[in-house]
CSV table of C-alpha atoms in Angstrom, one decimal:
chain,number,residue,atom,x,y,z
D,1,MET,CA,9.4,25.8,21.2
D,2,PRO,CA,5.9,27.2,21.1
D,3,THR,CA,3.8,27.6,24.1
D,4,ASN,CA,0.7,25.5,24.7
D,5,ASP,CA,-1.5,28.6,24.0
D,6,MET,CA,0.1,29.0,20.6
D,7,ALA,CA,-0.4,25.4,19.8
D,8,ALA,CA,-4.0,25.6,20.9
D,9,ALA,CA,-4.5,28.6,18.6
D,10,GLY,CA,-3.1,26.5,15.8
D,11,ARG,CA,-0.2,28.7,14.8
D,12,PRO,CA,2.3,26.8,12.7
D,13,HIS,CA,6.0,26.6,13.4
D,14,ASP,CA,8.9,24.6,12.2
D,15,PRO,CA,8.7,21.0,13.5
D,16,PRO,CA,11.5,19.2,15.3
D,17,ALA,CA,14.3,18.0,13.2
D,18,ASN,CA,14.1,14.5,14.7
D,19,ARG,CA,10.9,13.8,12.7
D,20,TRP,CA,13.3,12.7,9.9
D,21,VAL,CA,14.7,10.0,12.2
D,22,GLN,CA,11.1,8.9,12.8
D,23,LEU,CA,10.6,8.7,9.0
D,24,VAL,CA,13.7,6.6,8.5
D,25,VAL,CA,12.8,4.2,11.3
D,26,GLY,CA,9.3,3.8,9.9
D,27,VAL,CA,10.6,3.0,6.5
D,28,ALA,CA,13.0,0.4,8.0
D,29,CYS,CA,10.1,-1.3,9.7
D,30,MET,CA,8.1,-1.4,6.5
D,31,VAL,CA,11.0,-2.8,4.5
D,32,ALA,CA,11.3,-5.7,7.0
D,33,ALA,CA,7.5,-6.4,7.0
D,34,ALA,CA,7.3,-6.5,3.2
D,35,ASN,CA,8.3,-10.1,2.5
D,36,ILE,CA,5.1,-11.6,3.8
D,37,GLN,CA,3.0,-10.0,1.0
D,38,TYR,CA,5.5,-9.4,-1.8
D,39,SER,CA,7.5,-12.6,-1.7
D,40,TRP,CA,4.5,-14.9,-1.3
D,41,THR,CA,4.2,-15.5,-5.1
D,42,LEU,CA,7.6,-17.3,-5.0
D,43,PHE,CA,6.2,-19.9,-2.6
D,44,VAL,CA,2.9,-20.7,-4.3
D,45,PRO,CA,4.3,-23.0,-7.1
D,46,GLU,CA,6.5,-24.8,-4.5
D,47,ILE,CA,3.7,-25.4,-2.1
D,48,GLN,CA,1.5,-26.7,-4.9
D,49,GLU,CA,4.2,-29.0,-6.2
D,50,THR,CA,4.7,-30.4,-2.7
D,51,TYR,CA,1.1,-31.1,-1.7
D,52,GLY,CA,-0.8,-31.0,-5.0
D,53,TRP,CA,-3.4,-28.4,-3.7
D,54,THR,CA,-5.2,-26.2,-6.2
D,55,ARG,CA,-3.9,-22.7,-6.7
D,56,ALA,CA,-7.1,-21.2,-5.6
D,57,ALA,CA,-6.9,-23.1,-2.3
D,58,ILE,CA,-3.3,-22.0,-1.7
D,59,GLN,CA,-4.1,-18.4,-2.7
D,60,THR,CA,-6.8,-18.3,-0.1
D,61,ALA,CA,-4.0,-17.9,2.4
D,62,PHE,CA,-3.0,-14.7,0.7
D,63,THR,CA,-6.6,-13.5,0.8
D,64,ILE,CA,-6.8,-14.3,4.5
D,65,PHE,CA,-3.6,-12.4,5.2
D,66,VAL,CA,-4.8,-9.3,3.4
D,67,ILE,CA,-8.2,-9.4,5.0
D,68,THR,CA,-6.7,-9.8,8.4
D,69,GLN,CA,-4.2,-7.0,7.8
D,70,THR,CA,-6.7,-4.5,6.5
D,71,TRP,CA,-9.9,-5.2,8.3
D,72,LEU,CA,-8.2,-5.1,11.8
D,73,THR,CA,-6.7,-1.7,11.0
D,74,PRO,CA,-9.4,0.4,12.5
D,75,ILE,CA,-9.0,-1.5,15.8
D,76,GLU,CA,-5.2,-1.1,15.6
D,77,GLY,CA,-5.8,2.6,15.0
D,78,TYR,CA,-7.5,2.7,18.5
D,79,PHE,CA,-4.6,0.9,20.1
D,80,ILE,CA,-2.1,3.2,18.3
D,81,ASP,CA,-3.7,6.3,19.9
D,82,ARG,CA,-3.9,4.5,23.3
D,83,TYR,CA,-0.4,2.9,23.6
D,84,GLY,CA,1.7,4.7,21.0
D,85,PRO,CA,3.7,3.6,18.0
D,86,ARG,CA,6.6,1.8,19.9
D,87,ALA,CA,4.5,-0.9,21.6
D,88,MET,CA,2.3,-1.5,18.5
D,89,VAL,CA,5.2,-2.0,16.1
D,90,PHE,CA,7.1,-4.2,18.6
D,91,ILE,CA,4.1,-6.5,18.9
D,92,GLY,CA,3.7,-6.4,15.1
D,93,GLY,CA,7.3,-7.5,14.6
D,94,ALA,CA,6.7,-10.5,16.9
D,95,PHE,CA,3.7,-11.6,15.0
D,96,THR,CA,5.3,-11.0,11.6
D,97,GLY,CA,8.2,-13.2,12.3
D,98,LEU,CA,6.1,-15.9,14.0
D,99,ALA,CA,3.8,-16.1,10.9
D,100,TRP,CA,6.6,-17.3,8.6
D,101,ILE,CA,7.9,-19.7,11.3
D,102,VAL,CA,4.4,-21.2,11.4
D,103,ASN,CA,4.4,-21.5,7.6
D,104,SER,CA,7.8,-23.4,7.7
D,105,TYR,CA,6.1,-26.1,9.8
D,106,ALA,CA,2.7,-26.1,8.1
D,107,THR,CA,1.7,-29.4,6.3
D,108,THR,CA,-2.0,-28.6,5.9
D,109,LEU,CA,-3.9,-25.7,4.3
D,110,THR,CA,-5.2,-24.9,7.8
D,111,GLY,CA,-1.7,-24.4,9.0
D,112,PHE,CA,-1.0,-21.9,6.2
D,113,TYR,CA,-4.2,-20.2,6.8
D,114,PHE,CA,-3.3,-19.8,10.5
D,115,GLY,CA,0.1,-18.4,9.5
D,116,ALA,CA,-1.7,-15.9,7.3
D,117,VAL,CA,-3.8,-14.7,10.2
D,118,LEU,CA,-0.7,-14.2,12.3
D,119,GLY,CA,1.0,-12.4,9.5
D,120,GLY,CA,-2.0,-10.2,8.9
D,121,ILE,CA,-2.1,-9.1,12.5
D,122,GLY,CA,1.7,-8.4,12.6
D,123,VAL,CA,2.0,-6.5,9.3
D,124,GLY,CA,-1.3,-4.6,10.0
D,125,CYS,CA,0.2,-3.3,13.3
D,126,VAL,CA,3.4,-2.3,11.6
D,127,TYR,CA,1.8,-0.8,8.5
D,128,ALA,CA,-1.0,1.1,10.2
D,129,THR,CA,1.3,2.6,12.9
D,130,CYS,CA,4.1,3.7,10.5
D,131,ILE,CA,1.7,5.4,8.1
D,132,ASN,CA,-0.1,7.0,11.0
D,133,ASN,CA,3.2,8.3,12.4
D,134,ALA,CA,4.2,9.8,9.0
D,135,LEU,CA,0.9,11.6,8.6
D,136,LYS,CA,1.2,13.2,12.1
D,137,TRP,CA,4.9,14.2,11.8
D,138,PHE,CA,4.7,15.6,8.2
D,139,PRO,CA,1.5,17.6,7.5
D,140,ASP,CA,3.5,20.0,5.3
D,141,ARG,CA,4.9,17.2,3.2
D,142,ARG,CA,2.3,14.6,3.7
D,143,GLY,CA,2.3,13.0,0.3
D,144,LEU,CA,6.1,12.6,0.3
D,145,ALA,CA,6.3,11.3,3.8
D,146,VAL,CA,3.6,8.6,3.6
D,147,GLY,CA,4.9,7.8,0.1
D,148,LEU,CA,8.4,7.1,1.4
D,149,THR,CA,6.9,5.1,4.3
D,150,ALA,CA,4.6,3.1,2.1
D,151,GLY,CA,7.4,2.8,-0.5
D,152,GLY,CA,9.5,0.9,2.1
D,153,TYR,CA,6.7,-1.7,2.1
D,154,GLY,CA,6.3,-1.7,-1.7
D,155,SER,CA,10.0,-2.1,-2.5
D,156,GLY,CA,11.2,-3.8,0.7
D,157,THR,CA,11.8,-7.1,-1.0
D,158,ILE,CA,14.2,-5.8,-3.7
D,159,LEU,CA,17.2,-7.1,-1.8
D,160,THR,CA,15.6,-10.3,-0.6
D,161,ILE,CA,13.9,-11.6,-3.7
D,162,MET,CA,17.0,-13.3,-5.0
D,163,PRO,CA,18.2,-14.7,-1.6
D,164,ILE,CA,14.7,-16.1,-0.9
D,165,ALA,CA,14.4,-17.6,-4.4
D,166,ALA,CA,17.9,-19.2,-4.0
D,167,MET,CA,17.1,-20.6,-0.6
D,168,ILE,CA,13.9,-22.1,-1.9
D,169,GLU,CA,15.8,-23.8,-4.7
D,170,THR,CA,18.6,-25.1,-2.6
D,171,SER,CA,17.2,-25.7,0.8
D,172,GLY,CA,13.4,-25.8,0.2
D,173,TYR,CA,10.7,-23.3,0.9
D,174,GLN,CA,10.4,-24.4,4.5
D,175,SER,CA,14.0,-23.2,5.3
D,176,ALA,CA,13.3,-19.9,3.5
D,177,PHE,CA,10.1,-19.3,5.6
D,178,PHE,CA,11.9,-20.1,8.9
D,179,THR,CA,15.2,-18.2,8.2
D,180,PHE,CA,13.6,-15.0,6.8
D,181,GLY,CA,10.9,-15.1,9.5
D,182,LEU,CA,13.4,-14.8,12.2
D,183,ILE,CA,15.3,-12.1,10.4
D,184,GLU,CA,12.4,-9.8,9.6
D,185,GLY,CA,10.8,-10.2,13.0
D,186,ALA,CA,14.0,-9.3,14.8
D,187,VAL,CA,14.6,-6.2,12.6
D,188,ILE,CA,11.1,-4.8,13.2
D,189,MET,CA,11.2,-5.4,17.0
D,190,LEU,CA,14.6,-3.7,17.2
D,191,ALA,CA,13.6,-0.7,15.1
D,192,ALA,CA,10.4,-0.3,17.1
D,193,LEU,CA,12.3,0.8,20.1
D,194,PHE,CA,13.2,4.1,18.4
D,195,LEU,CA,9.6,5.1,17.4
D,196,MET,CA,7.7,7.9,19.1
D,197,ALA,CA,4.6,10.0,18.4
D,198,PRO,CA,4.9,13.8,17.9
D,199,PRO,CA,5.1,15.6,21.3
D,200,ALA,CA,1.9,17.2,22.6
D,201,GLY,CA,1.4,20.7,21.4
D,202,VAL,CA,3.5,20.5,18.3
D,203,VAL,CA,1.6,22.0,15.3
D,204,PRO,CA,3.9,21.8,12.2
D,205,LYS,CA,3.3,24.0,9.1
D,206,PHE,CA,0.5,23.0,6.8
D,207,SER,CA,1.0,22.5,3.0
D,208,ALA,CA,1.1,25.6,0.9
D,209,ASN,CA,-0.3,23.8,-2.2
D,210,VAL,CA,-3.0,21.4,-0.8
D,211,VAL,CA,-6.0,22.5,1.2
D,212,GLN,CA,-5.9,20.7,4.5
D,213,SER,CA,-8.5,20.6,7.3
D,214,ARG,CA,-7.6,22.5,10.5
D,215,ARG,CA,-10.1,20.5,12.5
D,216,ASP,CA,-10.0,16.8,13.5
D,217,TYR,CA,-13.1,14.9,12.4
D,218,THR,CA,-14.2,12.0,14.5
D,219,VAL,CA,-14.8,8.6,12.9
D,220,GLY,CA,-18.6,9.1,13.0
D,221,GLU,CA,-18.3,12.5,11.3
D,222,ALA,CA,-16.1,11.1,8.6
D,223,LEU,CA,-18.5,8.2,7.9
D,224,ARG,CA,-21.3,10.7,7.4
D,225,THR,CA,-19.5,12.5,4.6
D,226,PRO,CA,-19.9,11.4,0.9
D,227,VAL,CA,-16.2,12.1,0.5
D,228,PHE,CA,-15.3,9.0,2.6
D,229,TRP,CA,-17.5,6.6,0.6
D,230,VAL,CA,-16.3,7.8,-2.8
D,231,MET,CA,-12.7,7.4,-1.6
D,232,LEU,CA,-13.5,3.9,-0.4
D,233,LEU,CA,-15.0,3.1,-3.8
D,234,LEU,CA,-12.0,4.5,-5.7
D,235,PHE,CA,-9.5,2.7,-3.4
D,236,THR,CA,-11.2,-0.6,-4.0
D,237,MET,CA,-11.3,-0.2,-7.7
D,238,THR,CA,-7.7,0.7,-8.0
D,239,VAL,CA,-6.1,-1.5,-5.5
D,240,THR,CA,-7.7,-4.7,-7.0
D,241,GLY,CA,-5.5,-4.7,-10.2
D,242,GLY,CA,-2.2,-4.3,-8.4
D,243,LEU,CA,-3.1,-6.8,-5.7
D,244,MET,CA,-4.0,-9.4,-8.3
D,245,ALA,CA,-0.7,-8.9,-10.0
D,246,THR,CA,1.1,-9.1,-6.6
D,247,ALA,CA,-0.4,-12.5,-5.8
D,248,GLN,CA,-0.6,-14.0,-9.3
D,249,LEU,CA,2.5,-12.7,-11.1
D,250,GLY,CA,4.4,-15.9,-10.7
D,251,VAL,CA,1.4,-17.9,-11.8
D,252,MET,CA,0.8,-15.6,-14.8
D,253,ALA,CA,4.4,-16.0,-15.9
D,254,GLN,CA,4.1,-19.7,-15.8
D,255,ASP,CA,0.8,-19.8,-17.7
D,256,LEU,CA,2.0,-17.3,-20.3
D,257,GLY,CA,5.2,-19.4,-20.8
D,258,VAL,CA,7.7,-16.8,-19.8
D,259,LYS,CA,8.6,-17.9,-16.3
D,260,GLU,CA,11.8,-19.7,-17.2
D,261,HIS,CA,12.7,-17.7,-20.3
D,262,ASP,CA,16.2,-16.2,-19.9
D,263,LEU,CA,16.7,-12.5,-20.7
D,264,ASN,CA,20.2,-11.6,-22.0
D,265,PHE,CA,21.5,-8.2,-20.8
D,266,TYR,CA,24.9,-8.7,-22.3
D,267,PHE,CA,26.6,-8.4,-19.0
D,268,PHE,CA,24.4,-11.0,-17.3
D,269,THR,CA,21.5,-13.3,-17.9
D,270,MET,CA,18.4,-13.6,-15.7
D,271,ALA,CA,15.1,-15.5,-15.9
D,272,ALA,CA,12.0,-13.3,-16.8
D,273,LEU,CA,10.1,-13.9,-13.5
D,274,PRO,CA,12.9,-13.0,-11.0
D,275,PHE,CA,13.8,-10.0,-13.1
D,276,ALA,CA,10.1,-8.9,-13.3
D,277,LEU,CA,9.8,-9.3,-9.5
D,278,MET,CA,12.8,-7.1,-8.9
D,279,LEU,CA,11.7,-4.5,-11.3
D,280,ASP,CA,8.2,-4.5,-9.9
D,281,ARG,CA,9.4,-4.0,-6.4
D,282,LEU,CA,11.6,-1.1,-7.5
D,283,MET,CA,8.7,0.5,-9.4
D,284,ASN,CA,6.2,-0.2,-6.6
D,285,GLY,CA,8.5,1.5,-4.1
D,286,PHE,CA,9.5,4.4,-6.3
D,287,SER,CA,6.0,5.3,-7.3
D,288,ARG,CA,4.8,5.9,-3.7
D,289,PRO,CA,7.1,8.8,-2.8
D,290,PHE,CA,7.2,10.0,-6.4
D,291,PHE,CA,3.5,10.4,-6.9
D,292,GLY,CA,3.1,11.5,-3.3
D,293,TRP,CA,5.6,14.3,-4.0
D,294,ILE,CA,3.7,15.2,-7.2
D,295,SER,CA,0.4,15.3,-5.3
D,296,ASP,CA,2.0,17.7,-2.7
D,297,ASN,CA,2.5,20.1,-5.7
D,298,ILE,CA,-0.4,19.6,-8.1
D,299,GLY,CA,-3.1,18.1,-5.8
D,300,ARG,CA,-4.2,14.6,-4.9
D,301,GLU,CA,-7.1,14.2,-7.4
D,302,ARG,CA,-5.1,15.3,-10.4
D,303,THR,CA,-2.3,12.9,-9.5
D,304,MET,CA,-4.9,10.1,-9.1
D,305,PHE,CA,-6.1,10.8,-12.6
D,306,ILE,CA,-2.6,10.5,-14.1
D,307,ALA,CA,-1.6,7.4,-12.1
D,308,PHE,CA,-4.9,5.5,-12.5
D,309,THR,CA,-4.9,6.1,-16.3
D,310,LEU,CA,-1.3,4.9,-16.6
D,311,GLU,CA,-2.1,1.7,-14.6
D,312,GLY,CA,-5.2,0.9,-16.7
D,313,LEU,CA,-3.3,1.4,-20.0
D,314,GLY,CA,-0.4,-0.7,-18.6
D,315,ILE,CA,-2.7,-3.6,-17.7
D,316,LEU,CA,-4.4,-3.4,-21.2
D,317,ALA,CA,-0.9,-3.7,-22.8
D,318,LEU,CA,0.0,-6.6,-20.5
D,319,ALA,CA,-3.1,-8.4,-21.7
D,320,HIS,CA,-2.1,-8.0,-25.3
D,321,PHE,CA,1.7,-8.5,-25.2
D,322,GLY,CA,2.3,-10.5,-22.0
D,323,HIS,CA,3.4,-13.6,-23.9
D,324,ASN,CA,6.6,-11.8,-24.9
D,325,PRO,CA,9.2,-12.1,-22.1
D,326,TRP,CA,10.6,-8.6,-22.5
D,327,ALA,CA,7.1,-7.1,-22.7
D,328,PHE,CA,6.0,-9.1,-19.6
D,329,VAL,CA,8.9,-7.7,-17.6
D,330,LEU,CA,8.5,-4.1,-18.7
D,331,LEU,CA,4.8,-3.9,-18.6
D,332,SER,CA,4.5,-5.4,-15.2
D,333,GLY,CA,6.9,-2.7,-14.1
D,334,VAL,CA,4.6,-0.1,-15.6
D,335,VAL,CA,1.6,-1.6,-13.8
D,336,PHE,CA,3.4,-1.5,-10.4
D,337,LEU,CA,4.7,2.0,-11.1
D,338,ALA,CA,1.2,3.3,-11.4
D,339,TRP,CA,-0.3,1.1,-8.7
D,340,GLY,CA,1.9,1.6,-5.6
D,341,GLU,CA,0.9,5.2,-5.3
D,342,VAL,CA,-2.6,4.4,-4.1
D,343,TYR,CA,-1.2,3.9,-0.6
D,344,SER,CA,0.4,7.3,-0.5
D,345,LEU,CA,-2.5,9.3,-2.2
D,346,PHE,CA,-5.4,7.9,-0.2
D,347,SER,CA,-3.7,8.1,3.1
D,348,ALA,CA,-2.5,11.7,2.4
D,349,THR,CA,-6.0,12.6,1.2
D,350,THR,CA,-7.5,11.2,4.4
D,351,GLY,CA,-5.3,13.4,6.6
D,352,ASP,CA,-6.0,16.4,4.4
D,353,THR,CA,-9.7,15.9,4.5
D,354,PHE,CA,-10.3,14.7,8.1
D,355,GLY,CA,-7.3,15.9,10.1
D,356,THR,CA,-4.7,13.8,11.9
D,357,LYS,CA,-6.1,13.2,15.5
D,358,HIS,CA,-8.2,10.3,14.5
D,359,VAL,CA,-6.6,9.5,11.1
D,360,GLY,CA,-5.4,6.1,12.3
D,361,LYS,CA,-9.0,4.9,12.8
D,362,ILE,CA,-10.4,6.7,9.8
D,363,TYR,CA,-7.8,5.6,7.3
D,364,GLY,CA,-8.0,2.2,8.9
D,365,LEU,CA,-11.6,2.0,7.8
D,366,LEU,CA,-10.6,3.2,4.3
D,367,TYR,CA,-7.8,0.8,4.1
D,368,CYS,CA,-10.3,-2.1,4.4
D,369,ALA,CA,-10.7,-1.6,0.7
D,370,LYS,CA,-7.6,-3.7,0.3
D,371,GLY,CA,-9.3,-6.5,2.2
D,372,VAL,CA,-12.3,-6.3,-0.1
D,373,ALA,CA,-10.0,-6.4,-3.1
D,374,ALA,CA,-8.3,-9.4,-1.7
D,375,LEU,CA,-11.5,-11.4,-1.9
D,376,LEU,CA,-11.2,-11.0,-5.7
D,377,VAL,CA,-7.8,-12.7,-5.9
D,378,PRO,CA,-8.9,-16.3,-5.8
D,379,LEU,CA,-11.7,-15.3,-8.2
D,380,GLY,CA,-9.1,-14.3,-10.7
D,381,ASN,CA,-7.8,-17.9,-10.8
D,382,LEU,CA,-11.3,-19.2,-11.3
D,383,LEU,CA,-12.1,-16.7,-14.0
D,384,MET,CA,-8.9,-17.6,-15.8
D,385,GLU,CA,-9.6,-21.3,-15.6
D,386,ALA,CA,-13.1,-20.7,-16.9
D,387,THR,CA,-12.1,-18.6,-19.9
D,388,GLY,CA,-8.7,-20.1,-20.5
D,389,THR,CA,-6.9,-16.8,-20.6
D,390,TRP,CA,-5.6,-14.1,-18.3
D,391,ALA,CA,-6.8,-11.5,-20.8
D,392,THR,CA,-10.3,-11.6,-19.4
D,393,VAL,CA,-9.0,-10.9,-15.9
D,394,LEU,CA,-6.7,-8.1,-17.0
D,395,TYR,CA,-9.4,-6.4,-19.1
D,396,ALA,CA,-11.7,-6.3,-16.0
D,397,MET,CA,-8.9,-4.8,-13.9
D,398,ALA,CA,-8.1,-2.2,-16.6
D,399,ALA,CA,-11.7,-1.1,-16.8
D,400,MET,CA,-11.8,-0.5,-13.0
D,401,ASP,CA,-8.6,1.6,-13.1
D,402,LEU,CA,-9.7,3.8,-16.0
D,403,GLY,CA,-13.1,4.3,-14.4
D,404,ALA,CA,-11.5,5.4,-11.2
D,405,ALA,CA,-9.3,7.8,-13.0
D,406,VAL,CA,-12.4,9.6,-14.4
D,407,LEU,CA,-14.2,9.5,-11.1
D,408,ALA,CA,-11.2,11.1,-9.3
D,409,ILE,CA,-11.7,14.2,-11.4
D,410,VAL,CA,-15.5,14.4,-12.1
D,411,LEU,CA,-16.7,13.2,-8.7
D,412,LEU,CA,-14.1,13.1,-5.9
D,413,ARG,CA,-12.5,16.5,-6.6
D,414,PRO,CA,-15.8,18.5,-6.5
D,415,LEU,CA,-16.8,16.6,-3.3
D,416,ILE,CA,-13.6,17.4,-1.5
D,417,ARG,CA,-13.9,21.1,-2.5
D,418,ARG,CA,-17.4,21.3,-1.1
D,419,HIS,CA,-16.2,19.5,2.0
D,420,HIS,CA,-13.6,22.2,2.6
D,421,ALA,CA,-15.9,25.0,1.7
D,422,LYS,CA,-18.4,23.8,4.3
D,423,ALA,CA,-15.6,23.9,6.9
D,424,GLY,CA,-14.7,27.5,5.9
D,425,LEU,CA,-11.4,26.8,4.1
D,426,LEU,CA,-12.6,27.5,0.6
D,427,VAL,CA,-15.0,29.8,-1.2
D,428,ILE,CA,-16.6,28.3,-4.3
D,429,ASP,CA,-18.1,30.6,-6.8
D,430,GLU,CA,-20.8,28.4,-8.4
D,431,ALA,CA,-21.9,31.3,-10.6
D,432,GLN,CA,-18.9,31.1,-12.8
D,433,PRO,CA,-18.9,28.8,-15.9
D,434,ALA,CA,-16.0,27.0,-14.3
D,435,PRO,CA,-16.1,27.2,-10.5
D,436,VAL,CA,-13.4,29.5,-9.1
D,437,VAL,CA,-12.0,28.3,-5.8
D,438,VAL,CA,-10.3,30.8,-3.5
D,439,ARG,CA,-8.3,29.6,-0.5
D,440,ILE,CA,-9.0,31.2,2.8
D,441,GLN,CA,-5.8,31.6,4.7
D,442,VAL,CA,-6.2,30.4,8.3
């Protein structure tokens, strides 16, 4: 165990082995919290059939949930630093379970909107805390660690999609809300008891392949850098398409005529929508640690270019071939494969660029991009109804993804290099035809 003087000097050493326990617990919490966002699409048609409300009105609850979850994250970052991960996740679990219990009794749009607020607070506490903990415990494997943590949220509904769908069909959506609300809330609160922040004075090894800040920027300092605002722009552009698909996939399947179409796999038969949802959750969860691991080795911005391009092309293909049940399932999987990684890449890049002491608050501000994107979800319904086709919506989303892919290379990458050069971590030779970057070992 290093001395405090060594820690203050910033000398790296091997971190405690129990950080892997912290990672596993964080992933478990994220898995339990995932249903509120990723199973919502199963409930929308049932709520509409029961009360006759418009889709846009019902989906406003989804927007309220996402805005609450994301826009309160900077405040939650402050409380994480003050009270630690255990208390924050425990409170988040209570709010998460209560949200679906409220939904089970709701008979008005106001009731569902109130449940969305509770859910946003609860999931926000869980998500922000677990990502923050992974960033602090794993600076040497930041992309992989936050990717696995975020992957728990992205694929957490793989095992619950079918049980929830079955309970909705047999017992009604109210019973599904109540039962799974109790389960997920209890699991999060129990897992929270095992969480802890890294001990004071622990300075794990930094990445050997990614330039990472040795100083901790304050929130004010981060907001005064152009890097932060470019990252916020790219985050908003890329998160919109996947968030639209998350909320509208069930509605899209119904409008495209593939929702009830059975796909024969020789050994079993499954309707297109449930199978698409299962595949999407798998791809969404897999992409976060996969692309996070890639970014640990080839850099964040190069990985962004690859992933954003893949997502844009997948959305374009979905616009052209979505009426085919097989194409709908496979292409939606491609979209989620290339979308889920935004949550590992941008969080890891935040830690690399601004340090980890205030990363909860800084990434919390950056994560507000998801709330901005959520405002566009109901607009997707309105645009589809105005044009009579989902193709218009999908083309707009693809353009944003492809544009972000280009900006990640031509704008974000040079800005981050200049940011590190200013801090003394890089030397950039601008006289060369292609700038040569030399890492300064600290």
